[in-house]
Short mmCIF file of C-alpha atoms and ligand atoms in Angstrom, two decimals:
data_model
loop_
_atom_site.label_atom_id
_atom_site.label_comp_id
_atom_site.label_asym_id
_atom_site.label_seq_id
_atom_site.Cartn_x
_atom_site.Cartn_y
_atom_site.Cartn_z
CA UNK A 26 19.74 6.46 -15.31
CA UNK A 27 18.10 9.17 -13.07
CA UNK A 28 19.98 9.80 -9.85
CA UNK A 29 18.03 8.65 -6.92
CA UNK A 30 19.90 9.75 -3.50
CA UNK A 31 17.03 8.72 -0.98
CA UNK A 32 17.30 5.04 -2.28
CA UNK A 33 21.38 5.33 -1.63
CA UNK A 34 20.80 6.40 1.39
CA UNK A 35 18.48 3.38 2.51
CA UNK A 36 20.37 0.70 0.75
CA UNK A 37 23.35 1.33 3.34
CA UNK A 38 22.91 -0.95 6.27
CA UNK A 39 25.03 -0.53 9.52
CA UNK A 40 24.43 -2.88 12.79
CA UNK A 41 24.95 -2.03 16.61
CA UNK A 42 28.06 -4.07 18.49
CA UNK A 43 25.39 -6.52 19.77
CA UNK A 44 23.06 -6.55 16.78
CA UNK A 45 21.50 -3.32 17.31
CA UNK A 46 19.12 -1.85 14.31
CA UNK A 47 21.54 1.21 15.35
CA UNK A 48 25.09 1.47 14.82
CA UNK A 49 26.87 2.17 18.15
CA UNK A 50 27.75 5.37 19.21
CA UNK A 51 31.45 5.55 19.45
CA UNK A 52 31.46 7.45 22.96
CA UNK A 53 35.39 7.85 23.22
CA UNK A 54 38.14 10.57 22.53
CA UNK A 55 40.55 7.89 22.66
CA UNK A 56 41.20 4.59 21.39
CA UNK A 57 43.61 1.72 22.96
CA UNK A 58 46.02 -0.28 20.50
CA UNK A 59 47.52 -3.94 21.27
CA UNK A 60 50.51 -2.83 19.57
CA UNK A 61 52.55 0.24 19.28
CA UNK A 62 53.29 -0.40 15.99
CA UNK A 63 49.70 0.16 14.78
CA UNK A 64 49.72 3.20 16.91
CA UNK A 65 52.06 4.60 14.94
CA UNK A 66 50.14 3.21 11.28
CA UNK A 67 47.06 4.70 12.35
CA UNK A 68 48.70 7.96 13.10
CA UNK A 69 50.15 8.06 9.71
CA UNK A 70 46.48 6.90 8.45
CA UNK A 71 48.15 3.52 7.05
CA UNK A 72 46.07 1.13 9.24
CA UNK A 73 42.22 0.58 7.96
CA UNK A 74 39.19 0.59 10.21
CA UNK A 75 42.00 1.53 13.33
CA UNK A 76 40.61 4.59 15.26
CA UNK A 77 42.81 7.08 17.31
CA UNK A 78 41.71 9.60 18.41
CA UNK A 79 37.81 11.12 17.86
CA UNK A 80 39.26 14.77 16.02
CA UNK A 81 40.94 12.62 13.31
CA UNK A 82 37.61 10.15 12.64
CA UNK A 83 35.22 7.85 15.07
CA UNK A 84 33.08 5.64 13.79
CA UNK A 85 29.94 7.70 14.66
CA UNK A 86 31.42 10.43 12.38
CA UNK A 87 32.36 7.54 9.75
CA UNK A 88 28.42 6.22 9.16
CA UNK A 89 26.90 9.53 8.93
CA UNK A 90 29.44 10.91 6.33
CA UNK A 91 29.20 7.79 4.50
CA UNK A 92 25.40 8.05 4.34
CA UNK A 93 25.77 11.54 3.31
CA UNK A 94 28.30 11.23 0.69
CA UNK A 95 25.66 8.07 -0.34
CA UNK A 96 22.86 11.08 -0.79
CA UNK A 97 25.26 13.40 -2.76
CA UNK A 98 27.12 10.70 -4.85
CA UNK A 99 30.20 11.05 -3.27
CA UNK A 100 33.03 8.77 -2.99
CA UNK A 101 33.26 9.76 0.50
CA UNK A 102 32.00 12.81 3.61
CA UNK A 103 33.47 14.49 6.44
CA UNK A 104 31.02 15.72 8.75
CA UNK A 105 31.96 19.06 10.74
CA UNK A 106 30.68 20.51 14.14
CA UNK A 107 29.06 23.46 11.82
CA UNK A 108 28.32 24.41 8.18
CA UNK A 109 30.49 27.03 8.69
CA UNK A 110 32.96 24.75 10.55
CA UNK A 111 32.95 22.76 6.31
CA UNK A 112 32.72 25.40 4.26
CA UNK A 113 36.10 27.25 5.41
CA UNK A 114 38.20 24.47 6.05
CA UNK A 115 37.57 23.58 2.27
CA UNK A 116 38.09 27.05 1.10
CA UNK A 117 41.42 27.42 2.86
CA UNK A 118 42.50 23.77 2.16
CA UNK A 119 42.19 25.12 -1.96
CA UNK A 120 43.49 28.57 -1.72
CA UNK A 121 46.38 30.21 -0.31
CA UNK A 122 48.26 33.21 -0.30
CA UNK A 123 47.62 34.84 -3.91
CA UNK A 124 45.28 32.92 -4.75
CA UNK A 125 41.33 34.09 -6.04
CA UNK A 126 37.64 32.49 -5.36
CA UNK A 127 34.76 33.41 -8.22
CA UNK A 128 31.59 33.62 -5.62
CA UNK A 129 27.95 34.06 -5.96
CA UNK A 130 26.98 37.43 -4.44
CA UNK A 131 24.12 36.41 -2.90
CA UNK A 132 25.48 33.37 -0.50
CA UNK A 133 25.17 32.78 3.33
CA UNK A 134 26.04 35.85 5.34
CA UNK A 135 28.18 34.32 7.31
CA UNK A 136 29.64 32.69 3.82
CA UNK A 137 30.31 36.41 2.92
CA UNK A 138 31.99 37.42 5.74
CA UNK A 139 34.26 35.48 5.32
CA UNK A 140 35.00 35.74 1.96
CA UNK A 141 34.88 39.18 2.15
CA UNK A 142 36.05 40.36 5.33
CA UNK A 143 38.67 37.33 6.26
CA UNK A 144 40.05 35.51 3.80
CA UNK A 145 41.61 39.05 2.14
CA UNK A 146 43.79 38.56 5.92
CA UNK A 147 45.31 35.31 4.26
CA UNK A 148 45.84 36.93 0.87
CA UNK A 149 42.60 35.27 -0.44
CA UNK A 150 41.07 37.90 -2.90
CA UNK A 151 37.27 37.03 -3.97
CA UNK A 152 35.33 38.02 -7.00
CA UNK A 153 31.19 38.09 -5.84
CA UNK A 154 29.61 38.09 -9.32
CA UNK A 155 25.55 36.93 -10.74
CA UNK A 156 25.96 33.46 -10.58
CA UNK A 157 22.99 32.88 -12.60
CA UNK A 158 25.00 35.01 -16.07
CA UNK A 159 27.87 32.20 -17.14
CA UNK A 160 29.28 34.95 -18.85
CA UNK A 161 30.31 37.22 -15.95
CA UNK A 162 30.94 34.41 -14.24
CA UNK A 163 33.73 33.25 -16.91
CA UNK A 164 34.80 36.66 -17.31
CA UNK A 165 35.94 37.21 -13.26
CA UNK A 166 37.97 34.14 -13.58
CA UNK A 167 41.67 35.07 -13.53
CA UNK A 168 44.68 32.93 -13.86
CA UNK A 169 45.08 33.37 -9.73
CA UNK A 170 41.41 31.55 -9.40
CA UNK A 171 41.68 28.42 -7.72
CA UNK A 172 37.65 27.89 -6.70
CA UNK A 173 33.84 28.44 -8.27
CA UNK A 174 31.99 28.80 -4.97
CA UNK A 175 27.92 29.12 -5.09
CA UNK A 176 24.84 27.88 -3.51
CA UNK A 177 22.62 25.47 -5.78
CA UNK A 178 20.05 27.70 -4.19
CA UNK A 179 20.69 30.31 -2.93
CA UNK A 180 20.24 32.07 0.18
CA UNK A 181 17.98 34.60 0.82
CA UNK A 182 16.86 34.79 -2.88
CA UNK A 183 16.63 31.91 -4.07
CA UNK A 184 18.48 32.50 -7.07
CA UNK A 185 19.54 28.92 -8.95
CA UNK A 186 22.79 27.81 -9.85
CA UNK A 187 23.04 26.34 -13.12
CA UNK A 188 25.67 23.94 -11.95
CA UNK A 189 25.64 21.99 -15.34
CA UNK A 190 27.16 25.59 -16.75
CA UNK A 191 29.45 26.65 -13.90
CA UNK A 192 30.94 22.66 -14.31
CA UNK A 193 31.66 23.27 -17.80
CA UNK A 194 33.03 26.36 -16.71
CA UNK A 195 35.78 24.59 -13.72
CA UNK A 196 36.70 22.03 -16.06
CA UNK A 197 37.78 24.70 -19.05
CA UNK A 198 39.81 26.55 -16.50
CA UNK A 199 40.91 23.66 -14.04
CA UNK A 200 38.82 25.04 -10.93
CA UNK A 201 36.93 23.12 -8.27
CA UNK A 202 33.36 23.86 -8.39
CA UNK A 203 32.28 24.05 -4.78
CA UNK A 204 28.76 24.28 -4.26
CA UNK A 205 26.79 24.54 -0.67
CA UNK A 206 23.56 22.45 -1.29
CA UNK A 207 22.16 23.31 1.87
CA UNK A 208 18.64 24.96 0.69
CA UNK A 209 17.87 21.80 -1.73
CA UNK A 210 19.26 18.08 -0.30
CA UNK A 211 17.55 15.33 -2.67
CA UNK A 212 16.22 17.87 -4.97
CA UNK A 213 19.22 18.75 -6.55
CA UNK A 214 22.37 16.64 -6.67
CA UNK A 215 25.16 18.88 -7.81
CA UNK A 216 28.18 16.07 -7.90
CA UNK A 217 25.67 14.35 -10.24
CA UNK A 218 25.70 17.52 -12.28
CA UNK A 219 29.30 18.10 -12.56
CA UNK A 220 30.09 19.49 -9.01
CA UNK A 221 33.41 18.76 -7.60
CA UNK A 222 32.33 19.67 -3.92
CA UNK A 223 29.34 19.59 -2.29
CA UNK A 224 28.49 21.09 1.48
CA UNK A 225 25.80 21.28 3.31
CA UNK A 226 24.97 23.08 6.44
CA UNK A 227 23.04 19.47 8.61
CA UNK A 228 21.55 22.14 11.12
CA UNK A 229 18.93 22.96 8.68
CA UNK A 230 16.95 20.45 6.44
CA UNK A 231 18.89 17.34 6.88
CA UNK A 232 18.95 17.17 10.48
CA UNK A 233 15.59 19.41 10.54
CA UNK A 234 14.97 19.10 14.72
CA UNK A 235 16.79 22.69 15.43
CA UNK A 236 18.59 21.50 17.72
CA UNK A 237 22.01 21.43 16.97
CA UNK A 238 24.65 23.32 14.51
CA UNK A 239 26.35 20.56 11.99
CA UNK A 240 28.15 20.43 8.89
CA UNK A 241 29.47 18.22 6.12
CA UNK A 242 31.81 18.33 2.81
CA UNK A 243 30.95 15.53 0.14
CA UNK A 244 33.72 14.96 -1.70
CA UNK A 245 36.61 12.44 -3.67
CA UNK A 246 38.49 10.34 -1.75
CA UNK A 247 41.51 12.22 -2.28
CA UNK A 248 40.13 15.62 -1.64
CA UNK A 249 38.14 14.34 2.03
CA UNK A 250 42.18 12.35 2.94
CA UNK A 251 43.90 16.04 1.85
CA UNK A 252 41.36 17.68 4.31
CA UNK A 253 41.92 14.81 7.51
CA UNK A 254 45.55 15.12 6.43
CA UNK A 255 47.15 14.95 9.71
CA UNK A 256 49.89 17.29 9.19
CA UNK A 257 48.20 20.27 6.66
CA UNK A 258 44.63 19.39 6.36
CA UNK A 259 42.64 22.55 7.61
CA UNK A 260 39.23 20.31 8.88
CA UNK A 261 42.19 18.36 11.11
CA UNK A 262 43.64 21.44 12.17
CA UNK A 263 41.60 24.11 12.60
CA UNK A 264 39.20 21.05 14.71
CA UNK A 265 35.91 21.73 13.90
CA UNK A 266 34.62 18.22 14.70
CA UNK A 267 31.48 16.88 15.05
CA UNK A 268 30.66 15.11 18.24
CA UNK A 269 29.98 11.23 17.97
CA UNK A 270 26.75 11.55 20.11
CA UNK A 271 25.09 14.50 17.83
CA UNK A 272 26.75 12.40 14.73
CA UNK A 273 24.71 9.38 15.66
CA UNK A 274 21.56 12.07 16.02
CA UNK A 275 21.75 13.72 12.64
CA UNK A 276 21.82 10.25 11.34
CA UNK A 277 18.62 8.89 12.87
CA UNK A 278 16.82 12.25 11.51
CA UNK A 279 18.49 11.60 8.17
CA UNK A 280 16.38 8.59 7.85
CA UNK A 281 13.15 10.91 7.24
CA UNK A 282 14.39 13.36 4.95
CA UNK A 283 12.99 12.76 1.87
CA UNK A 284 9.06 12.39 3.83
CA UNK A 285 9.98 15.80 5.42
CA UNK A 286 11.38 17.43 2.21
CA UNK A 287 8.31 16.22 0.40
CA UNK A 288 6.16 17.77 3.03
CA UNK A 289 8.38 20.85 3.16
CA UNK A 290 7.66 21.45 -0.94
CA UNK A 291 4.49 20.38 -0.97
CA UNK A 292 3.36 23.29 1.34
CA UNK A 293 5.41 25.67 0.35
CA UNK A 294 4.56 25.49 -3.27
CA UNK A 295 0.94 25.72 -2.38
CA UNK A 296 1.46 28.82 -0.20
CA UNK A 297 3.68 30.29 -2.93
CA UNK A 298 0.97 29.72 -5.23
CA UNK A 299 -1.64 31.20 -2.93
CA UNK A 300 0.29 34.60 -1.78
CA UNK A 301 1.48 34.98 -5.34
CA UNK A 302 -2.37 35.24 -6.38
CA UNK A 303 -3.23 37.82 -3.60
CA UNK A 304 -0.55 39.81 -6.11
CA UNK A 305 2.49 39.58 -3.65
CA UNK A 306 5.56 39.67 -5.21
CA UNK A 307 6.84 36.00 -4.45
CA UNK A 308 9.47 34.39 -4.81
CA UNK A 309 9.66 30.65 -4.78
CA UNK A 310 11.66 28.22 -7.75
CA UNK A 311 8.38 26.34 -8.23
CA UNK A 312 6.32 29.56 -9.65
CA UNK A 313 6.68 29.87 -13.52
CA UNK A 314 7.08 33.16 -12.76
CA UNK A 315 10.83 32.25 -11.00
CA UNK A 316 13.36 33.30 -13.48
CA UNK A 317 15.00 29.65 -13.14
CA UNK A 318 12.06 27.60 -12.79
CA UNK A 319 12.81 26.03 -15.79
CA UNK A 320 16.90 25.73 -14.92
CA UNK A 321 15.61 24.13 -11.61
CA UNK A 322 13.35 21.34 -13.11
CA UNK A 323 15.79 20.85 -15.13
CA UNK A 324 18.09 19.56 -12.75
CA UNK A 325 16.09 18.07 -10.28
CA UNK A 326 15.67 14.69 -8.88
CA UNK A 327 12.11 13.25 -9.21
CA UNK A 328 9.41 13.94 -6.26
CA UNK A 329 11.39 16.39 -3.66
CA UNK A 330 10.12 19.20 -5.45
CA UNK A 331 11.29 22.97 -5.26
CA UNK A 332 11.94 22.66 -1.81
CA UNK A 333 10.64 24.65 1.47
CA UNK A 334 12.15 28.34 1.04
CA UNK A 335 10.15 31.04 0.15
CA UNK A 336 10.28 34.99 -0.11
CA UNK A 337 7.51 37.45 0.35
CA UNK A 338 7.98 41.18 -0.12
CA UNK A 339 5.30 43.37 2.03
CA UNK A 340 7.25 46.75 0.79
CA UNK A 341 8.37 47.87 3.93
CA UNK A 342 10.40 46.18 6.57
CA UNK A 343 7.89 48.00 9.59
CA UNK A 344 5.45 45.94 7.60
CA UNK A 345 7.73 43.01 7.42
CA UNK A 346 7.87 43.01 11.04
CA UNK A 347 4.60 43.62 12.24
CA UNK A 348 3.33 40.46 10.10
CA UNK A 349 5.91 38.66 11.62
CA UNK A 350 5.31 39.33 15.20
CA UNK A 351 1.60 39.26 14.49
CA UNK A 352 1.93 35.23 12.80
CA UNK A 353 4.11 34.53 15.80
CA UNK A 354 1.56 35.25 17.95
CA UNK A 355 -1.18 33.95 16.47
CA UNK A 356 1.15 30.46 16.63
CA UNK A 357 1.66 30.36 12.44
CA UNK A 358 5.18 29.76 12.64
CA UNK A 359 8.74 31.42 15.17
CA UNK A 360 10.34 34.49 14.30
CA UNK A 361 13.22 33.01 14.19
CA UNK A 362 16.77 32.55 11.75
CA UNK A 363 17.52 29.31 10.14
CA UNK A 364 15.55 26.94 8.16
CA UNK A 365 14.26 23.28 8.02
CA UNK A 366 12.21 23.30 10.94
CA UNK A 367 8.82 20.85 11.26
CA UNK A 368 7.54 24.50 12.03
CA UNK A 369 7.38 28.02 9.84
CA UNK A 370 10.55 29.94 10.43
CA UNK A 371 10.26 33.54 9.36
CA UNK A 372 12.85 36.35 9.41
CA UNK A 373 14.06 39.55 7.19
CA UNK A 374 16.96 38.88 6.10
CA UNK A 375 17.98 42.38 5.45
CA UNK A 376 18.28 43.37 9.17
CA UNK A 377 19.55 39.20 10.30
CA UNK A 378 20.88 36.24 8.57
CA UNK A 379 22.07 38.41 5.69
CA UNK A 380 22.73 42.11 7.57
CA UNK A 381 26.63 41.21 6.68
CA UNK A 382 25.92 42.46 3.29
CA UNK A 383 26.39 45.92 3.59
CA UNK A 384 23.03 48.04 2.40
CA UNK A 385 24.44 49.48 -1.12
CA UNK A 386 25.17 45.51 -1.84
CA UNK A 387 21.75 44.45 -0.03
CA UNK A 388 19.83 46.96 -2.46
CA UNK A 389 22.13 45.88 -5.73
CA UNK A 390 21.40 42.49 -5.82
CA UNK A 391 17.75 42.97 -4.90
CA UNK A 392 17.22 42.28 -1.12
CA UNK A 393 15.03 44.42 -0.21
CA UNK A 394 13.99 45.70 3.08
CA UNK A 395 9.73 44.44 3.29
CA UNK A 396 11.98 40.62 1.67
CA UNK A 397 10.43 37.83 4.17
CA UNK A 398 12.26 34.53 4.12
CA UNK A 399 10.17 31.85 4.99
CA UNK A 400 10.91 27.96 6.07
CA UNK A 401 8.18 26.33 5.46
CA UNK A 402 6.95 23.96 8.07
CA UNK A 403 5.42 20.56 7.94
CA UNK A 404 1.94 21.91 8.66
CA UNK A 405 -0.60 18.91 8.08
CA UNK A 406 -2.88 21.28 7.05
CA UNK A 407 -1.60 24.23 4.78
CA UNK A 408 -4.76 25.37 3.60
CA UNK A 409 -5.84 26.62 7.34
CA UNK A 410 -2.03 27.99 7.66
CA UNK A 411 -2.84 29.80 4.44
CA UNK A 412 -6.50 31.24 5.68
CA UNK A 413 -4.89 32.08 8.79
CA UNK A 414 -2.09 33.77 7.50
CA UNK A 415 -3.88 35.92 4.58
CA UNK A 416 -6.33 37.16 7.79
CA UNK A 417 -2.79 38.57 9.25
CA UNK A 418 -2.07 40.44 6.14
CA UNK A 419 -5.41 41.97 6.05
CA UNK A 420 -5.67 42.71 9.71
CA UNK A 421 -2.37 44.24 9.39
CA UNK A 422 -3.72 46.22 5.75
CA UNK A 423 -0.86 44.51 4.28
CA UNK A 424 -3.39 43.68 1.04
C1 PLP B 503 23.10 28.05 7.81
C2 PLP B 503 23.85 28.03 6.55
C3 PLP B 503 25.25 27.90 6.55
C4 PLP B 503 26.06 27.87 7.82
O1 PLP B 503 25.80 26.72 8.56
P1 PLP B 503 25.99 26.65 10.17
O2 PLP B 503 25.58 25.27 10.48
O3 PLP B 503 25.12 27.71 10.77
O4 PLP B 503 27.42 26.93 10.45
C5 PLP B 503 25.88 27.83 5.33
N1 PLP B 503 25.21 27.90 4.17
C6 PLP B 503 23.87 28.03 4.13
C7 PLP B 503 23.18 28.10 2.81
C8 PLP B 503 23.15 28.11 5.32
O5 PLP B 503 21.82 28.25 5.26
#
C-alpha cells in the first residue's frame, strides 16, 4: 500500500488542557511529583506520561516528535534544538573509539566537518565515498564500520541516494543506515525504504518560517530510549534540546507542509525546466536529464514532487555573484544560506554553506565555483519570477 506521510500526520489529534484545538505548551523546566517515589521512577524513565525535567522530555517536545516520527514512519522522534544538535548525538551514540562511518561526500558542510575534522578527535575514522555507486560504497565498508550515513538528497548537488540499495547494503553487513532527509520531507520516506534512521534539519522545509534552528531523529523505540538514556545517551548529555515554546511553533507550521512542498516543486520544476532551455547547465531531480531522475521517481511518495532545490551554473563565481546581488535587488528572492523559505534563497555554495570542503574536494566531486543553489520560494506567480529573472541574466550577459 503506498506510503502516505501527510495523511499520518493529520490523523494524529492532540487537545489543549481546556479543550484547546492546540495542545498546550508545556512552559516549565520543572515538574512537581505527589510522591517521591515517582520522582525517583521517572528519573529512571519507569513511570509513563510522568515529566521531570524539560532536557529529558516535555510534552511540547513529545507531540511534535510524535507527529514527525508519524511523517517518517517511525515508531517514535526526538526533536533537537538544531539539525546539527540530531545528527551528532546519533553519530556518537553508534560509534566509538575505533570505530568507522561510510559517508556520502557530498553532505552538509557542517555534516563534514564534523566527520572529517572532529570525530577523528574521538577515534571516529570516516570513509566519504559516491553514494550514488553501491559498489564503492560496499567496498569502503570495513569490519570497524558501525554506520551508512547519506542525504536522500543531497546537499548542494542534489545527488540521490538510492536508499533501497544502501538498505540492502546495512542489513548484509549489520550497519545502521542513517539518512538526513532534510532536502525531501513527504517526497521521499527513507524508513519506508529500508532506512534505519532518519533526520531532518526542521529549520528548513518543515518548519519553513526562517526563523528558528531545529532538529529531529526518527527512529525505533529502542534506538530514540538509548539516545534519552539518562546515564549514556549523547542527545541527554551533550543537551541539545529543543525549547517547548519553538516545539509547539514548528508544529503549527508542520500542519502546511505538504501545501508548501507542493508549491515549493511545482515552481521549481517549472523554473528548472525554463533555465535548462535557455541551455544552462541545471541541475534539478525532476529534469530527465538528472542522472537519478528515474532512482528518484522511483522512490517517491505521490504529489510532493522533486522538491524545491535547484542548481544553476553561470561558469564563474564573479558571475554567480553579480546575478545574485542583481535578483536581490530587483526583490526575486535573499542572498541568503539555508533553504525552505516562502521566498527564493540563493547562495554559492562553494564560497558558504559548503566552503568546509576544501577546494581539491569542492572541484572532485563537481562543485563548481559559477554552482548557484537555489530554494525555491512559494512565488504565486513563477512565470513573472521566471521573466524577471532571465532579464537579470541578460542584463548581466550571463546568456
Ligand atoms: C541545514 C542542514 C543541516 C544542519 O541543520 P541546522 O538546523 O542548521 O543545525 C543538516 N543537514 C542538511 C541537509 C541541512 O540542509
Amino acid at each position: 500500500m503506498a506510503f502516505k506521510p501527510a495523511n499520518n500526520i493529520q490523523d494524529l489529534q492532540y487537545f489543549g488542557e481546556f479543550g484547546g484545538v492546540n495542545p498546550s505548551i508545556s512552559d516549565s523546566s520543572t515538574y512537581t511529583f505527589l510522591s517521591a517515589k515517582t520522582m525517583f521512577d521517572t528519573f529512571e524513565g519507569n513511570a509513563d506520561g510522568c515529566y521531570l525535567y524539560s532536557r529529558h522530555s516535555s510534552p511540547s517536545n513529545l507531540y511534535l516528535g510524535e507527529a514527525l516520527a508519524a511523517m517518517e514512519g517511525t515508531e517514535t522522534a526526538t526533536v533537537t534544538a538544531s539539525g546539527m544538535g540530531a545528527i551528532t548525538p546519533v553519530l556518537l551514540q553508534l560509534c566509538g573509539n575505533g570505530d568507522h562511518i561510510v559517508s556520502s561526500r557530498t553532505i552538509y558542510g557542517g555534516t563534514y566537518a564534523f566527520l572529517k575534522n572532529f570525530t577523528p578527535r574521538l577515534g571516529i575514522e570516516t570513509s566519504f565515498v559516491d553514494i550514488t555507486k553501491l559498489d564503492i560504497v560496499e567496498a569502503a565498508i570495513t569490519e570497524n564500520t558501525k554506520i551508512l550515513y547519506c542525504e536522500s538528497v543531497s546537499n548542494p548537488l542534489l545527488e540521490v541516494a538510492d536508499v533501497k540499495g544502501l538498505a540492502d547494503l546495512a542489513k548484509k553487513y549489520n550497519l545502521q543506515l542513517v539518512v538526513d532527509n532534510t532536502f525531501s520531507p513527504l517526497s521521499i520516506s527513507p524508513k519506508n525504504l529500508g532506512a534505519d534512521i532518519v533526520i531532518h534539519s526542521l529549520t528548513k522545509f518543515i518548519n519553513g518560517s526562517s526563523d528558528t534552528v531545529g532538529g529531529v531523529v526518527c527512529g525505533s523505540q529502542d534506538m530514540i530510549d538509548q539516545l534519552r538514556n539518562v546515564n549514556d545517551g549523547a542527545a541527554m548529555l551533550l543537551g541539545s534540546t529543543m525549547d517547548s515554546l519553538r516545539s509547539a511553533s514548528v508544529l503549527k507550521n508542520l500542519r502546511t507542509l505538504h501545501i508548501r512542498m507542493q508549491q515549493h516543486s511545482k515552481n521549481a520544476l517549472f523554473l528548472a525546466e525554463k533555465f535548462e532551455g535557455l541551455d544552462l547547465k541545471t541541475v534539478y531531480p525532476g529534469l530527465k536529464s538528472h542522472p537519478s531522475h528515474e532512482l528518484f521517481t522511483s522512490m517517491m511518495n505521490d504529489k510532493y514532487g522533486y522538491g524545491g532545490m535547484l542548481t544553476i551554473d553561470v561558469g564563474s563565481l564573479d558571475k554567480a555573484n553579480s546575478l545574485m546581488e542583481l535578483m536581490q535587488d530587483r526583490n526575486l528572492g535573499y542572498l541568503a544560506v539555508s533553504l525552505g523559505f516562502y521566498k527564493t534563497l540563493f547562495s554559492a555554495p562553494g564560497s558558504s554553506t559548503s566552503s568546509e570542503i576544501p577546494e581539491d574536494e569542492q572541484a572532485e566531486m563537481g562543485l563548481s565555483d559559477g554552482l548557484i543553489r537555489f530554494s525555491i520560494g512559494l512565488d504565486a506567480d513563477i512565470e513573472r519570477t521566471f521573466e524577471m529573472m532571465h532579464k537579470c541574466m541578460k542584463d548581466l550577459s550571463i546568456l
